[in-house]
Every structure is written in C-alpha cells, then in structure tokens.
PDB file of C-alpha atoms in Angstrom:
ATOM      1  CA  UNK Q   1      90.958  99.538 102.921  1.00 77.00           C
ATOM      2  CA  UNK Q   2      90.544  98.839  99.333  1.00 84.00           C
ATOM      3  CA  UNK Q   3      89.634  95.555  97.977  1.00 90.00           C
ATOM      4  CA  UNK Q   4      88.994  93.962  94.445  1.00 95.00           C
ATOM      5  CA  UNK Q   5      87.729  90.685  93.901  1.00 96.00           C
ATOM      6  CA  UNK Q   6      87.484  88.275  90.535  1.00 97.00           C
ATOM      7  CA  UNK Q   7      85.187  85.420  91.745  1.00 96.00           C
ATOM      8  CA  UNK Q   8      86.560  83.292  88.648  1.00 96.00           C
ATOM      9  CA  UNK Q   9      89.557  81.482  88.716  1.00 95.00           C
ATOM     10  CA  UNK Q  10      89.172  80.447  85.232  1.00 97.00           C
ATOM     11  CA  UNK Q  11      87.030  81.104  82.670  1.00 98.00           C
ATOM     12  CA  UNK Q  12      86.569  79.153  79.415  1.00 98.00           C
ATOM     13  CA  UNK Q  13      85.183  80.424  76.125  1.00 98.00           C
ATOM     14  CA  UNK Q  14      85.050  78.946  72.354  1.00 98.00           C
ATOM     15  CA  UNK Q  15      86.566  81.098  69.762  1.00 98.00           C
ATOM     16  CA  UNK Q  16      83.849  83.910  68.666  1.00 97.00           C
ATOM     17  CA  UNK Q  17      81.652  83.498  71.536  1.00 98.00           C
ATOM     18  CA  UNK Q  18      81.474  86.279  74.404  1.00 98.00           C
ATOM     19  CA  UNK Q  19      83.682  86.608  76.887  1.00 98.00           C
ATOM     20  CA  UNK Q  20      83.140  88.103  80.355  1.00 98.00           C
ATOM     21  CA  UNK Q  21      85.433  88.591  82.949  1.00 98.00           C
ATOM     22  CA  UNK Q  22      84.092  89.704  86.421  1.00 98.00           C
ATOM     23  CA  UNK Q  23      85.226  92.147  89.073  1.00 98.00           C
ATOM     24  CA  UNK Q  24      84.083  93.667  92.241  1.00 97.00           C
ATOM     25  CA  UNK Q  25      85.615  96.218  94.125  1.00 95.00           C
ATOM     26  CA  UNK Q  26      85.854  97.603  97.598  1.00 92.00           C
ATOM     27  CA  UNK Q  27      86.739 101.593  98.490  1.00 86.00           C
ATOM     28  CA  UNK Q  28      86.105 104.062 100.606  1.00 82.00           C
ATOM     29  CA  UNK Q  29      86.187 106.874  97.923  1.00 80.00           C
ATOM     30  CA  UNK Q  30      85.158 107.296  94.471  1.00 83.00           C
ATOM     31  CA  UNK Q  31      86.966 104.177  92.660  1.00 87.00           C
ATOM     32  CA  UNK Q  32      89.357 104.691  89.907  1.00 92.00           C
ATOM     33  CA  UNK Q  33      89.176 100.901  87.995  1.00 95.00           C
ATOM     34  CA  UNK Q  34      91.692  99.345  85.552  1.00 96.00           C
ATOM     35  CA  UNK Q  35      91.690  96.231  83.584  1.00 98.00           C
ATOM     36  CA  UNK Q  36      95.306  94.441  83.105  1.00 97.00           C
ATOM     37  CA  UNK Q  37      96.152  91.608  81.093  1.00 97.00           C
ATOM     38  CA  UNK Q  38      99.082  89.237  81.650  1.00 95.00           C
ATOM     39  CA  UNK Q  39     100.797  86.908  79.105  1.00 92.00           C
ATOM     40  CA  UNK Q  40     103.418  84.386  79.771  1.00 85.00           C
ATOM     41  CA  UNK Q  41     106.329  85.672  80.721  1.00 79.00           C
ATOM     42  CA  UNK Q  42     105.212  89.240  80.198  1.00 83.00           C
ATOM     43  CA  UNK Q  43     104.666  92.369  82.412  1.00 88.00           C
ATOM     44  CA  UNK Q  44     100.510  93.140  82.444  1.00 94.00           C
ATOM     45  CA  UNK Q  45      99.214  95.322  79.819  1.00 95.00           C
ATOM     46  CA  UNK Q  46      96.888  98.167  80.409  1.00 95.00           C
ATOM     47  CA  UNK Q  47      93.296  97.454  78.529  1.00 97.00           C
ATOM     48  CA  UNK Q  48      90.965 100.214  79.974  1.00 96.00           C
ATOM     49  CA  UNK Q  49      89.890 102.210  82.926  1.00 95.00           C
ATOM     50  CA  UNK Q  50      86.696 104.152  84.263  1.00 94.00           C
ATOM     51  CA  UNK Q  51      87.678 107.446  86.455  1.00 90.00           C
ATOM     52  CA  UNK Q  52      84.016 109.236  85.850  1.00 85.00           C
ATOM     53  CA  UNK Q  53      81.269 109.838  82.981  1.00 86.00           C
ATOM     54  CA  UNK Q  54      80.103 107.155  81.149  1.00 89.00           C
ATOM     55  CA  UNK Q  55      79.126 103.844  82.581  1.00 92.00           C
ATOM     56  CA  UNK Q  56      80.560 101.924  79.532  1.00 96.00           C
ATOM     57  CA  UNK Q  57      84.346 102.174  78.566  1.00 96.00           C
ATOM     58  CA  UNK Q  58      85.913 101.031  75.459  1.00 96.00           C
ATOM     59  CA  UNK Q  59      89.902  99.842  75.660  1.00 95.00           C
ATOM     60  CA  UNK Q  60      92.429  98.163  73.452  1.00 92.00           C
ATOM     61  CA  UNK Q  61      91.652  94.941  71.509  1.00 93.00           C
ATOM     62  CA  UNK Q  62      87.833  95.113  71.633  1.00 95.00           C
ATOM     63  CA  UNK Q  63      87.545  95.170  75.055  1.00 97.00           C
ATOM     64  CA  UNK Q  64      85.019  97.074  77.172  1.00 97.00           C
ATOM     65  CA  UNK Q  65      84.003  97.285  80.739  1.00 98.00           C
ATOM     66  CA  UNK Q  66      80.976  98.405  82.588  1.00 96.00           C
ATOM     67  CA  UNK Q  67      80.874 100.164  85.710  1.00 96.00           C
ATOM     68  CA  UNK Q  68      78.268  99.760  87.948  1.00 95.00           C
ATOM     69  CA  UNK Q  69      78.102 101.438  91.380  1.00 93.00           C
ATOM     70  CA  UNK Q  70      74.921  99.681  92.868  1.00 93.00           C
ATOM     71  CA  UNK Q  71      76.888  96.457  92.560  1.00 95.00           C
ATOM     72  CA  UNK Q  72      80.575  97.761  93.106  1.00 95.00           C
ATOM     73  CA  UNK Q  73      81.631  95.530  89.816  1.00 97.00           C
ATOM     74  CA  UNK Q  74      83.195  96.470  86.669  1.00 98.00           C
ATOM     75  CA  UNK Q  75      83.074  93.328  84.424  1.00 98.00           C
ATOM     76  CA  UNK Q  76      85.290  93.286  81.378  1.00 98.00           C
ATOM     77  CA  UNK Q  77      83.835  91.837  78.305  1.00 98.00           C
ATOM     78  CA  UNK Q  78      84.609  91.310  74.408  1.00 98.00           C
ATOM     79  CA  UNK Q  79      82.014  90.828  71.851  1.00 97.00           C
ATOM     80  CA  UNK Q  80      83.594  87.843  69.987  1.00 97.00           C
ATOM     81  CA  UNK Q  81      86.612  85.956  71.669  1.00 97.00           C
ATOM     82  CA  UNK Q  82      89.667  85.285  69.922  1.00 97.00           C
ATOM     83  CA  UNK Q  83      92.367  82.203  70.475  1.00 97.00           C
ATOM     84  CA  UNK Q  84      94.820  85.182  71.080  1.00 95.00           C
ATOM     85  CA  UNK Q  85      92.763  86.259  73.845  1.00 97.00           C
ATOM     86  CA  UNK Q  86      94.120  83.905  75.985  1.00 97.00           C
ATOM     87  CA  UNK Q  87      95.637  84.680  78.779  1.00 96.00           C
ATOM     88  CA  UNK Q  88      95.588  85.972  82.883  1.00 96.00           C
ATOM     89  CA  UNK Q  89      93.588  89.254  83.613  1.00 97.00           C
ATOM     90  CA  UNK Q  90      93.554  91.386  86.441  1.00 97.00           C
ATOM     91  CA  UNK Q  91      90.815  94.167  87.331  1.00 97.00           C
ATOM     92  CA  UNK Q  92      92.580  97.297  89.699  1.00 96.00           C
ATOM     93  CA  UNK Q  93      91.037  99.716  91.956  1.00 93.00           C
ATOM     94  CA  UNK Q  94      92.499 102.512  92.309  1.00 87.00           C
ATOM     95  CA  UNK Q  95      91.142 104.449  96.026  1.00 72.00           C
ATOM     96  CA  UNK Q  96      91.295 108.093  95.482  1.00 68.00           C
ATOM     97  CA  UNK Q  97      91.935 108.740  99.081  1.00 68.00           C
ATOM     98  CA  UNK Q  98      95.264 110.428  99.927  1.00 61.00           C
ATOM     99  CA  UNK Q  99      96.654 107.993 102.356  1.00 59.00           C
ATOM    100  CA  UNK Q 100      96.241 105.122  99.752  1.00 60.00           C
ATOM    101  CA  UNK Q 101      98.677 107.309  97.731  1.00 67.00           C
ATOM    102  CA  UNK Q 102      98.429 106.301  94.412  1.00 76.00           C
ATOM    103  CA  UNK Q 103      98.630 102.358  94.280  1.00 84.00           C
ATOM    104  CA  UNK Q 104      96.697  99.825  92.429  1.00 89.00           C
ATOM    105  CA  UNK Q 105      95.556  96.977  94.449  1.00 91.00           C
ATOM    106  CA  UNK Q 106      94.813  94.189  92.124  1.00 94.00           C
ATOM    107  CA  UNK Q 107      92.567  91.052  92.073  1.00 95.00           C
ATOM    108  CA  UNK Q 108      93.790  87.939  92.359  1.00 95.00           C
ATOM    109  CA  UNK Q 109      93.581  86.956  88.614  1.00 96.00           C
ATOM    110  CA  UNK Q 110      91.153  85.359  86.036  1.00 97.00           C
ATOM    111  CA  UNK Q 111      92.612  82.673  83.369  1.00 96.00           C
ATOM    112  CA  UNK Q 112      90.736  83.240  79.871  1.00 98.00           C
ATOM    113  CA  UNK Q 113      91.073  79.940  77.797  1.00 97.00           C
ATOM    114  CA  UNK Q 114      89.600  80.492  74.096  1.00 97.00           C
ATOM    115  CA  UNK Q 115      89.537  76.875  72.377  1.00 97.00           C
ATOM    116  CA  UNK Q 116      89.126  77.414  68.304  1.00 95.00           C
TER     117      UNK Q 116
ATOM    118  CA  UNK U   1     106.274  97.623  74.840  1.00 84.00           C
ATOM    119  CA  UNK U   2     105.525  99.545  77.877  1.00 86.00           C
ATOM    120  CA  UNK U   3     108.723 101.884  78.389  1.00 92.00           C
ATOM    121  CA  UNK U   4     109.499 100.410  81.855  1.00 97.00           C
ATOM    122  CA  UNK U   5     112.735  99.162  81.953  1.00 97.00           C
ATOM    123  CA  UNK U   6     114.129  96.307  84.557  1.00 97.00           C
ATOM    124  CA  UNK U   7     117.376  94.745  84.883  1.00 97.00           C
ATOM    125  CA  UNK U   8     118.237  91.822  85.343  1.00 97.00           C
ATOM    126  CA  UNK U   9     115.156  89.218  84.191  1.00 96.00           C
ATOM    127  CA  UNK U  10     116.420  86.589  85.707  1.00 97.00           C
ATOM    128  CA  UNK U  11     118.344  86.036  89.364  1.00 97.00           C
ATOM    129  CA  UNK U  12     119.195  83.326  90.712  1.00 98.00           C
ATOM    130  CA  UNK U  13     120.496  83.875  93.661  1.00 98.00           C
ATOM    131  CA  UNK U  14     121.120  81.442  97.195  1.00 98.00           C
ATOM    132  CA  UNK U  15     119.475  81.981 100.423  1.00 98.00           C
ATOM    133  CA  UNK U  16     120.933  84.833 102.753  1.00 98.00           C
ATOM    134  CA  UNK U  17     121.698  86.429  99.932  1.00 98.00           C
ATOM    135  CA  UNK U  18     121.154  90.373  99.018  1.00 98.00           C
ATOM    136  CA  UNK U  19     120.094  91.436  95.504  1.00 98.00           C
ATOM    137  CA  UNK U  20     119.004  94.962  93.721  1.00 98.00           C
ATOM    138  CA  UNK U  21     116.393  95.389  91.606  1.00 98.00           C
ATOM    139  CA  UNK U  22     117.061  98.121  89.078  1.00 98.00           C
ATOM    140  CA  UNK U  23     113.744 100.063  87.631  1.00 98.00           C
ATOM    141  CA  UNK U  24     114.031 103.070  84.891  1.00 98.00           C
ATOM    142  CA  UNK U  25     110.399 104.579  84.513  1.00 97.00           C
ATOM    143  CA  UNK U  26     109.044 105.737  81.345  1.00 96.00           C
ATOM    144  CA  UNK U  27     110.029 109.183  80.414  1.00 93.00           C
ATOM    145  CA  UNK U  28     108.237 112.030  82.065  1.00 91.00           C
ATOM    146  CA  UNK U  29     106.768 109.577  84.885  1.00 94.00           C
ATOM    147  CA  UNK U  30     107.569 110.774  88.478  1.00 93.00           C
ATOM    148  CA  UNK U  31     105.600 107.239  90.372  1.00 92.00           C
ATOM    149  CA  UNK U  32     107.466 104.425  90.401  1.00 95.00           C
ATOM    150  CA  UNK U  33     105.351 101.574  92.044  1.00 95.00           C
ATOM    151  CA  UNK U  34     107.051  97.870  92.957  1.00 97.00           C
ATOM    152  CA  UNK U  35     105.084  94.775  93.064  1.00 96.00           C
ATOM    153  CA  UNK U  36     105.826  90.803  93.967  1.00 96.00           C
ATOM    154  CA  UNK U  37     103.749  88.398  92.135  1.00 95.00           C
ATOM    155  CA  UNK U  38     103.656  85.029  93.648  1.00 91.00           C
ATOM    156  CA  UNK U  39     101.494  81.900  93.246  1.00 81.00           C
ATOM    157  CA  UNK U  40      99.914  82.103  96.130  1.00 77.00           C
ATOM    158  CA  UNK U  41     100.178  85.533  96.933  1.00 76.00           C
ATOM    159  CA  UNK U  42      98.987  87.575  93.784  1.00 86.00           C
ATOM    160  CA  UNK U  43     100.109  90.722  92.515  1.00 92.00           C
ATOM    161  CA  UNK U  44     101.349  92.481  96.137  1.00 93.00           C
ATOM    162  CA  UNK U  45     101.593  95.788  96.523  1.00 93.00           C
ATOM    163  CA  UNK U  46     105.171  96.362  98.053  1.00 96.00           C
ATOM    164  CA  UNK U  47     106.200 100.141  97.569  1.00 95.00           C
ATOM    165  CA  UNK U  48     105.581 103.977  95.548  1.00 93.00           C
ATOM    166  CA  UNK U  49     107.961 106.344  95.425  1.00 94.00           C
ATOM    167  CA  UNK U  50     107.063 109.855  93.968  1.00 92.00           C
ATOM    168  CA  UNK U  51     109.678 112.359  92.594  1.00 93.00           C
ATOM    169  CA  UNK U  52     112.332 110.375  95.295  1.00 95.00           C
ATOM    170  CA  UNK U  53     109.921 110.545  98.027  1.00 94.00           C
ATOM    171  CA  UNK U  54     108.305 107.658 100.049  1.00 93.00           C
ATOM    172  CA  UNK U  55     104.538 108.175  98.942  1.00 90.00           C
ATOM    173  CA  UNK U  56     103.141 104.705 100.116  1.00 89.00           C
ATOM    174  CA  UNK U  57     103.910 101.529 101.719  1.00 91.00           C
ATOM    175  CA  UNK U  58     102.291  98.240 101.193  1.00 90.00           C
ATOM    176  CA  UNK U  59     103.147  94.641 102.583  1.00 84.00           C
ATOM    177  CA  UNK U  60     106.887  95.140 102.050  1.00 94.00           C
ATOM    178  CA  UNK U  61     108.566  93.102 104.710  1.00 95.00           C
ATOM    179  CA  UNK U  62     111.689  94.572 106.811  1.00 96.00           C
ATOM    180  CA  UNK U  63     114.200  92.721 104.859  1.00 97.00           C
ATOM    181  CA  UNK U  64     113.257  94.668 101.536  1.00 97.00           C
ATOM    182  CA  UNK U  65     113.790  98.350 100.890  1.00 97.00           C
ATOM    183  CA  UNK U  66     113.574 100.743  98.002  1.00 97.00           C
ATOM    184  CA  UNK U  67     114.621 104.119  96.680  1.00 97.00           C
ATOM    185  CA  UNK U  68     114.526 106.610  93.948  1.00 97.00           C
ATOM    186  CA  UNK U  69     116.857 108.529  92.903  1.00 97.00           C
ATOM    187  CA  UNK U  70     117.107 111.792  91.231  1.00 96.00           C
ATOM    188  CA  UNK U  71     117.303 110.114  87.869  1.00 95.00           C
ATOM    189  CA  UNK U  72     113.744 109.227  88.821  1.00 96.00           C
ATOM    190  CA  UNK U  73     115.065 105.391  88.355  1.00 97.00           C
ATOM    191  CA  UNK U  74     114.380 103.123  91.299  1.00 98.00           C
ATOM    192  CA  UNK U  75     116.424 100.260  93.323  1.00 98.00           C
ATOM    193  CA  UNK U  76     114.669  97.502  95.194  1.00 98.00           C
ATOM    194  CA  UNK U  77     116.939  95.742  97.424  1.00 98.00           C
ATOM    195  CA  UNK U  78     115.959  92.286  99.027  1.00 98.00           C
ATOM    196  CA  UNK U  79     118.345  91.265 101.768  1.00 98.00           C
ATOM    197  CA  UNK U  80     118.577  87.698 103.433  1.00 98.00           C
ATOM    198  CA  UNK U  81     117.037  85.954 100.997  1.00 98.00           C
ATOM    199  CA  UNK U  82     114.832  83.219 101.812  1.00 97.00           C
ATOM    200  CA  UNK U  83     112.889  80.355  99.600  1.00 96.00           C
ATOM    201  CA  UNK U  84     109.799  81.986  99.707  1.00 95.00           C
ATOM    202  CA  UNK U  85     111.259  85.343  98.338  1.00 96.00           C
ATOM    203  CA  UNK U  86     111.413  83.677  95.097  1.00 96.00           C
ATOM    204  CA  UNK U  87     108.737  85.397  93.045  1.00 96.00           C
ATOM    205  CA  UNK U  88     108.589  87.990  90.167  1.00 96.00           C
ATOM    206  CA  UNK U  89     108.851  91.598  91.303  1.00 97.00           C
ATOM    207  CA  UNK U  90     107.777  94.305  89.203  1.00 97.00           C
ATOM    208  CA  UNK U  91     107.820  97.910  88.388  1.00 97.00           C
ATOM    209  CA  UNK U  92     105.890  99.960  87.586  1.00 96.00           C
ATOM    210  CA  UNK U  93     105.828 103.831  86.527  1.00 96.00           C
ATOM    211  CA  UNK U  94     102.282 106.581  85.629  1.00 92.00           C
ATOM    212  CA  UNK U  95     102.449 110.557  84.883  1.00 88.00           C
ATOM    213  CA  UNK U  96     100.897 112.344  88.597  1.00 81.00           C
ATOM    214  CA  UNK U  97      97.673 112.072  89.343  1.00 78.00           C
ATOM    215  CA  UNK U  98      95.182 109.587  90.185  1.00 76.00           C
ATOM    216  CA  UNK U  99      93.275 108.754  86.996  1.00 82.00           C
ATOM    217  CA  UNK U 100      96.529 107.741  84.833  1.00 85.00           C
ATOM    218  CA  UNK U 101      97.018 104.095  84.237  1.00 90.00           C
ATOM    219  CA  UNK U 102     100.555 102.406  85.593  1.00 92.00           C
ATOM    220  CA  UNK U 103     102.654 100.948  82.892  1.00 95.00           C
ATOM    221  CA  UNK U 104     104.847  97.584  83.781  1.00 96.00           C
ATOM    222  CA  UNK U 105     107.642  96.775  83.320  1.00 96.00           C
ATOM    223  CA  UNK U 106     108.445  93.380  82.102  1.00 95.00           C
ATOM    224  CA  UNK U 107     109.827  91.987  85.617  1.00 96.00           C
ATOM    225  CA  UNK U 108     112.510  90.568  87.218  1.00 97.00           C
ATOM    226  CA  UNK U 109     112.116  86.777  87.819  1.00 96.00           C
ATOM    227  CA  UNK U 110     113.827  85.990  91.526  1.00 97.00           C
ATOM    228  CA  UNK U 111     114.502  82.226  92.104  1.00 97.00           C
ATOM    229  CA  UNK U 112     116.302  81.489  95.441  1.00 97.00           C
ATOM    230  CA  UNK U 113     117.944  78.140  95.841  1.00 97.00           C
TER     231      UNK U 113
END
C-alpha cells in the first residue's frame, strides 16, 4: 500500500529565509509525487509534481521539489519565504499500479508560519 | 480558481440525517475523486469514479455512496448522519492518465448537530 509521510507538524520560518517542507513516500511502483497547498477555507492548490526525468522540479510561486529515490523523499522548498506563504501543505503520492487506480494518498499536513 | 465546482459549502444538517454532495468536474476531465478532511483524520481518500465507472475505493464507510453520471458530474450521498461525519468533503477532478495533477474543488463544509 502506498504511504506518504511529513514528519513536521509545523514549520516556522522568518520572512526571506528558506523554507523546506519535508516528505517521504511509500510505493510499490514507480511514484508519481505532488505538492498541494491549503489556505483557510480553500480547496488545496496544485504547486508541482515529479512523474520522471529530472531530479529537481520547478512549480508555481517559487517553489521547487527534489526527488530523491535512495531516500524515498521529495522535500519542497522556496528560496526566500514570503508572509503570503503561509499556510497548510500536503505532499501526494501517486502509485502507478493499476489496482491503486488513480488516487492521491496524501500526508497528513505541514503548517508553514512566515513571521515578517 | 480550480474549475471544480461543489454545491452547497455549507450543511448543516442533524444526526440520522441523509445529504448529497453535488461535484461538476472541470471540463474535459473524466476522474472525479472524493475526499473527507477531518482533524484527526487528514485528507481521506473516500472514492474515484472514471467516465461513470467505479475505478477505486478507499475508506468510504457503508453509510456513504457515490456516483457519476453521464454528465460526468458526481453525487456523494452520506446517509445516517452521525457527529463524527462532520468534516469537509471534497472533490476532485484530472484529464486520464496517471501523471496529471487533480484539481479541487473548493469543498463542502458538513457540520452535524
């Protein structure tokens, strides 16, 4: 069965420093991965994904991710945090075996606070 | 926004009670995928249909059912209501094929009293 874990419940940043978000992940195929992010009272946004090629992937808002298969994770990370960045984000595994059919099983969730 | 429609956003609704869940995918998408995020349960997995058909079942308990219909838009239907079925469900809708994302919709927020 497929599995994805955030190890952080919460993870506090000041405004312009790095931010990384971490994510491991359990399959039994090749893993498809996803990055979500949740505001308040919102449905989750799609940020990025990895399916194959290159180890780093680039998404929406200055996000990126890096896959890496030795250590099943796929950490999200931005450069320089913003105050807007705030919010809950959820990494997504995808099992590209047919009986999984196509769902997304999803981590439990990782609070980003930015303080200015 | 994401193109996934739901109806209503809020329910209130008492226990015993039965409720539907209406979903209208994005255009073009034939996977409509429902999900129950809780406190202490996370985002669940419930249901997928594809193109009307049952493609995959998650922890979707007995009381709960789904469909899609040829319209391609999708009913979730939660019978016999109980406290803890107070949670926000989601939908969700991606183009075939396993390496397109799933766009939300912006949920349906179930509170049973």
């Amino acid at each position: 069965a497929q599995s994805v874990a955030q190890p952080e419940d919460q993870v506090n940043v000041a405004e312009g420093n790095p931010l990384t978000v971490k994510c491991t992940y359990s399959v039994s195929g090749n893993p498809y991965l996803f990055w979500y992010v949740q505001y308040p009272n919102r449905g989750l946004q799609f940020l990025l994904k990895y399916i194959t090629g290159d180890n780093l992937v680039k998404g929406s808002y200055g996000f990126e991710a890096e896959f890496n298969k030795s250590q099943t994770s796929f950490h999200l990370k931005k450069p320089s945090a913003l105050v807007s960045d705030s919010a809950l984000y959820f990494c997504a595994v995808r099992d590209m075996i047919k009986a999984a059919g196509n769902k997304l099983t999803f981590g439990g969730g990782t609070r980003v606070l930015v303080k200015p | 926004d994401s193109g996934v429609t739901q109806t209503p956003k809020h329910l209130i609704t008492a226990t015993g009670q039965r409720v539907t869940l209406r979903c209208s995918p994005r255009s073009g998408d034939l996977s409509v995928y429902w999900y129950q995020q809780s406190l202490d349960q996370g985002l669940q997995f419930l249901i997928q249909y594809y193109n009307g058909e049952e493609r995959a079942k998650g922890n979707i308990l007995e009381r709960f059912s789904a469909q899609q219909f040829p319209d391609l838009h999708s009913e979730l239907n939660l019978s016999s209501l109980e406290l803890g079925d107070s949670a926000l469900y989601f939908c969700a809708s991606s183009l075939p094929g396993g390496d397109t994302e799933a766009f939300f919709g912006q949920g349906t927020r179930l509170t049973v009293v």
